[in-house]
Short mmCIF file of C-alpha atoms in Angstrom, two decimals:
data_model
loop_
_atom_site.label_atom_id
_atom_site.label_comp_id
_atom_site.label_asym_id
_atom_site.label_seq_id
_atom_site.Cartn_x
_atom_site.Cartn_y
_atom_site.Cartn_z
CA UNK A 72 108.08 94.68 71.21
CA UNK A 73 109.10 98.27 70.42
CA UNK A 74 106.10 100.69 70.47
CA UNK A 75 107.44 102.28 67.26
CA UNK A 76 106.92 99.02 65.40
CA UNK A 77 103.18 98.95 66.13
CA UNK A 78 100.44 100.29 63.93
CA UNK A 79 97.01 101.15 65.18
CA UNK A 80 93.88 101.03 63.11
CA UNK A 81 90.56 99.51 64.30
CA UNK A 82 88.95 96.17 64.73
CA UNK A 83 85.70 97.67 63.26
CA UNK A 84 86.24 96.24 59.73
CA UNK A 85 86.46 92.74 61.24
CA UNK A 86 83.14 92.84 63.16
CA UNK A 87 80.49 90.67 61.43
CA UNK A 88 76.99 91.98 60.79
CA UNK A 89 75.69 89.03 62.78
CA UNK A 90 76.66 89.79 66.35
CA UNK A 91 75.81 86.56 67.95
CA UNK A 92 78.68 85.47 70.18
CA UNK A 93 79.65 82.45 68.04
CA UNK A 94 79.98 84.62 65.00
CA UNK A 95 81.90 87.32 66.96
CA UNK A 96 84.27 84.77 68.34
CA UNK A 97 85.01 83.21 64.94
CA UNK A 98 85.57 86.66 63.32
CA UNK A 99 87.90 87.82 66.12
CA UNK A 100 90.35 85.05 65.19
CA UNK A 101 91.02 87.01 61.93
CA UNK A 102 91.43 90.42 63.56
CA UNK A 103 94.41 92.52 62.55
CA UNK A 104 93.06 95.84 63.85
CA UNK A 105 96.41 96.53 65.47
CA UNK A 106 99.79 94.82 65.40
CA UNK A 107 99.29 93.01 68.70
CA UNK A 108 97.94 90.03 66.74
CA UNK A 109 101.55 89.40 65.53
CA UNK A 110 102.70 88.88 69.09
CA UNK A 111 99.98 86.88 70.73
CA UNK A 112 99.54 83.21 70.28
CA UNK A 113 95.84 83.74 69.37
CA UNK A 114 92.88 85.96 69.97
CA UNK A 115 91.41 85.43 73.41
CA UNK A 116 87.71 86.20 73.10
CA UNK A 117 85.16 86.47 75.90
CA UNK A 118 83.47 83.42 77.41
CA UNK A 119 80.23 82.77 79.15
CA UNK A 120 76.50 82.37 78.61
CA UNK A 121 75.04 84.60 75.99
CA UNK A 122 72.22 85.58 78.41
CA UNK A 123 74.52 86.45 81.28
CA UNK A 124 73.16 89.33 83.49
CA UNK A 125 76.58 90.27 84.71
CA UNK A 126 79.64 90.84 82.44
CA UNK A 127 83.19 91.17 83.91
CA UNK A 128 85.73 93.08 81.84
CA UNK A 129 89.45 92.94 82.53
CA UNK A 130 92.50 94.46 80.83
CA UNK A 131 93.96 91.85 78.45
CA UNK A 132 94.76 88.07 78.46
CA UNK A 133 97.90 87.04 80.28
CA UNK A 134 100.51 84.39 79.34
CA UNK A 135 98.34 81.41 80.41
CA UNK A 136 95.22 82.79 78.76
CA UNK A 137 97.20 83.52 75.56
CA UNK A 138 98.25 79.84 75.40
CA UNK A 139 94.92 78.35 76.30
CA UNK A 140 92.68 80.76 74.40
CA UNK A 141 90.40 81.46 77.43
CA UNK A 142 89.95 84.49 79.72
CA UNK A 143 90.91 84.45 83.35
CA UNK A 144 92.43 80.98 83.63
CA UNK A 145 95.87 82.12 84.80
CA UNK A 146 97.02 83.35 88.19
CA UNK A 147 94.67 86.36 88.19
CA UNK A 148 91.89 83.99 87.18
CA UNK A 149 92.50 81.79 90.22
CA UNK A 150 92.25 84.86 92.52
CA UNK A 151 89.07 85.78 90.72
CA UNK A 152 87.63 82.30 91.14
CA UNK A 153 88.40 82.35 94.86
CA UNK A 154 86.85 85.80 95.25
CA UNK A 155 83.67 84.83 93.31
CA UNK A 156 83.25 81.79 95.49
CA UNK A 157 83.73 83.84 98.67
CA UNK A 158 81.19 86.33 97.32
CA UNK A 159 78.64 83.60 96.53
CA UNK A 160 78.76 84.20 92.77
CA UNK A 161 78.65 81.34 90.31
CA UNK A 162 81.32 81.96 87.63
CA UNK A 163 79.37 79.90 85.10
CA UNK A 164 76.57 82.57 85.17
CA UNK A 165 79.01 85.36 84.18
CA UNK A 166 80.32 86.54 80.84
CA UNK A 167 84.07 87.27 81.18
CA UNK A 168 86.13 89.23 78.73
CA UNK A 169 88.90 91.86 78.28
CA UNK A 170 89.19 95.31 76.81
CA UNK A 171 92.11 94.01 74.63
CA UNK A 172 91.90 90.60 73.06
CA UNK A 173 95.57 89.84 72.46
CA UNK A 174 98.36 89.42 74.94
CA UNK A 175 100.86 92.28 74.95
CA UNK A 176 104.14 91.23 76.52
CA UNK A 177 107.88 91.83 76.77
CA UNK A 178 110.55 89.20 76.95
CA UNK A 179 112.46 88.74 80.21
CA UNK A 180 114.80 85.83 79.56
CA UNK A 181 112.58 82.89 78.64
CA UNK A 182 109.54 84.47 80.24
CA UNK A 183 106.85 86.59 78.60
CA UNK A 184 105.87 89.40 80.99
CA UNK A 185 102.70 91.46 80.90
CA UNK A 186 103.00 94.88 79.35
CA UNK A 187 100.15 97.32 79.82
CA UNK A 188 98.31 98.13 76.57
CA UNK A 189 98.39 101.75 75.52
CA UNK A 190 95.35 103.95 74.76
CA UNK A 191 95.62 103.41 71.05
CA UNK A 192 95.62 99.58 71.39
CA UNK A 193 92.55 99.80 73.75
CA UNK A 194 90.73 101.93 71.21
CA UNK A 195 91.60 99.69 68.32
CA UNK A 196 90.01 96.77 70.08
CA UNK A 197 87.03 98.57 71.50
CA UNK A 198 84.63 97.55 68.75
CA UNK A 199 84.99 93.94 69.96
CA UNK A 200 83.91 94.86 73.50
CA UNK A 201 81.06 97.01 72.22
CA UNK A 202 79.84 94.12 70.05
CA UNK A 203 80.05 91.69 73.02
CA UNK A 204 77.97 94.15 75.11
CA UNK A 205 75.44 94.44 72.40
CA UNK A 206 75.17 90.71 71.99
CA UNK A 207 75.01 89.73 75.63
CA UNK A 208 73.04 92.87 76.83
CA UNK A 209 74.05 92.44 80.51
CA UNK A 210 72.24 94.32 83.25
CA UNK A 211 75.52 95.13 84.91
CA UNK A 212 79.16 95.38 83.75
CA UNK A 213 81.93 95.03 86.36
CA UNK A 214 85.10 96.85 85.14
CA UNK A 215 88.17 95.26 86.65
CA UNK A 216 91.05 97.70 86.92
CA UNK A 217 92.04 100.95 85.27
CA UNK A 218 92.32 99.75 81.63
CA UNK A 219 88.87 98.37 81.51
CA UNK A 220 87.34 101.30 83.41
CA UNK A 221 89.04 103.97 81.25
CA UNK A 222 88.09 102.09 78.11
CA UNK A 223 84.45 103.07 78.83
CA UNK A 224 84.61 105.96 81.41
CA UNK A 225 87.51 107.87 79.88
CA UNK A 226 91.24 108.24 80.48
CA UNK A 227 90.81 110.55 83.52
CA UNK A 228 88.89 107.96 85.46
CA UNK A 229 90.63 106.68 88.61
CA UNK A 230 89.65 103.35 90.08
CA UNK A 231 91.39 104.17 93.35
CA UNK A 232 89.05 107.06 93.91
CA UNK A 233 85.79 105.40 92.64
CA UNK A 234 85.89 101.65 93.25
CA UNK A 235 82.82 100.03 94.63
CA UNK A 236 80.41 102.39 93.06
CA UNK A 237 77.86 102.28 90.25
CA UNK A 238 78.32 104.57 87.23
CA UNK A 239 76.09 105.57 84.36
CA UNK A 240 77.42 106.06 80.87
CA UNK A 241 75.23 106.74 77.80
CA UNK A 242 74.89 103.76 75.57
CA UNK A 243 75.97 101.23 78.20
CA UNK A 244 74.35 99.21 80.98
CA UNK A 245 75.11 100.20 84.53
CA UNK A 246 78.77 100.01 85.36
CA UNK A 247 80.48 98.89 88.63
CA UNK A 248 84.15 99.50 89.14
CA UNK A 249 86.72 97.60 91.24
CA UNK A 250 90.39 96.52 90.96
CA UNK A 251 91.74 93.87 88.67
CA UNK A 252 92.48 90.61 90.57
CA UNK A 253 96.09 90.68 89.26
CA UNK A 254 96.73 93.65 91.52
CA UNK A 255 96.22 91.43 94.50
CA UNK A 256 99.12 89.25 93.37
CA UNK A 257 101.47 92.21 93.64
CA UNK A 258 100.77 93.17 97.31
CA UNK A 259 104.01 92.16 99.15
CA UNK A 260 102.77 92.36 102.74
CA UNK A 261 100.76 89.29 103.75
CA UNK A 262 98.49 91.16 106.09
CA UNK A 263 97.70 93.82 103.63
CA UNK A 264 97.33 91.35 100.90
CA UNK A 265 94.57 89.49 102.88
CA UNK A 266 92.91 92.91 103.58
CA UNK A 267 92.87 93.77 99.88
CA UNK A 268 91.53 90.35 98.95
CA UNK A 269 88.69 90.70 101.41
CA UNK A 270 87.94 94.19 100.05
CA UNK A 271 87.80 92.76 96.56
CA UNK A 272 85.39 90.15 97.75
CA UNK A 273 83.28 92.90 99.33
CA UNK A 274 83.22 94.76 96.06
CA UNK A 275 81.92 91.65 94.14
CA UNK A 276 79.30 91.15 96.86
CA UNK A 277 78.15 94.78 96.34
CA UNK A 278 77.93 94.16 92.58
CA UNK A 279 75.88 91.00 93.07
CA UNK A 280 73.53 92.69 95.53
CA UNK A 281 72.97 95.55 93.13
CA UNK A 282 72.06 93.14 90.43
CA UNK A 283 69.50 91.48 92.72
CA UNK A 284 67.75 94.78 93.58
#
């Protein structure tokens, strides 16, 4: 997928006037705001109750999500499920989505490997995320990883320096930042991997505690 072959416009023309989630979800299937729609199997829209108090935002769907059409159902989703359970958070009460709604990938033999979306692709897709936030109106948004965090807090934001904290941004609910669960899959050392998983659980516990306060 050569970067030069991609064109970037905006999803804004595809956003319906009625921003109820079912209308947004249906409209997102037709989105051609950037050329990523040509490479993904389908749009992977957010999922969860429309009255959710907490919204989790990741980077983009992965290979499994792209095939199933649901967010966080692949390997990173399994890590997230484990961490939510450890933190005492019921996934069914959350609204889960991504900053980018199509899977960006590169071929490696017969495999489709994740490729990080660039700034233009994130910006093209941003109207969908904004519409989801307007529709759900969560009290707290948990930003998972740098792409999600920078989509709202700016390109200079560094998760490594600011994870585990609450941030205010005009026009948005309160924001809580932590790592993306996929990062835990890439930690080679077993001891450090367990430490990082526990740290991720602690971050989710902090987010849930803040929501209760």
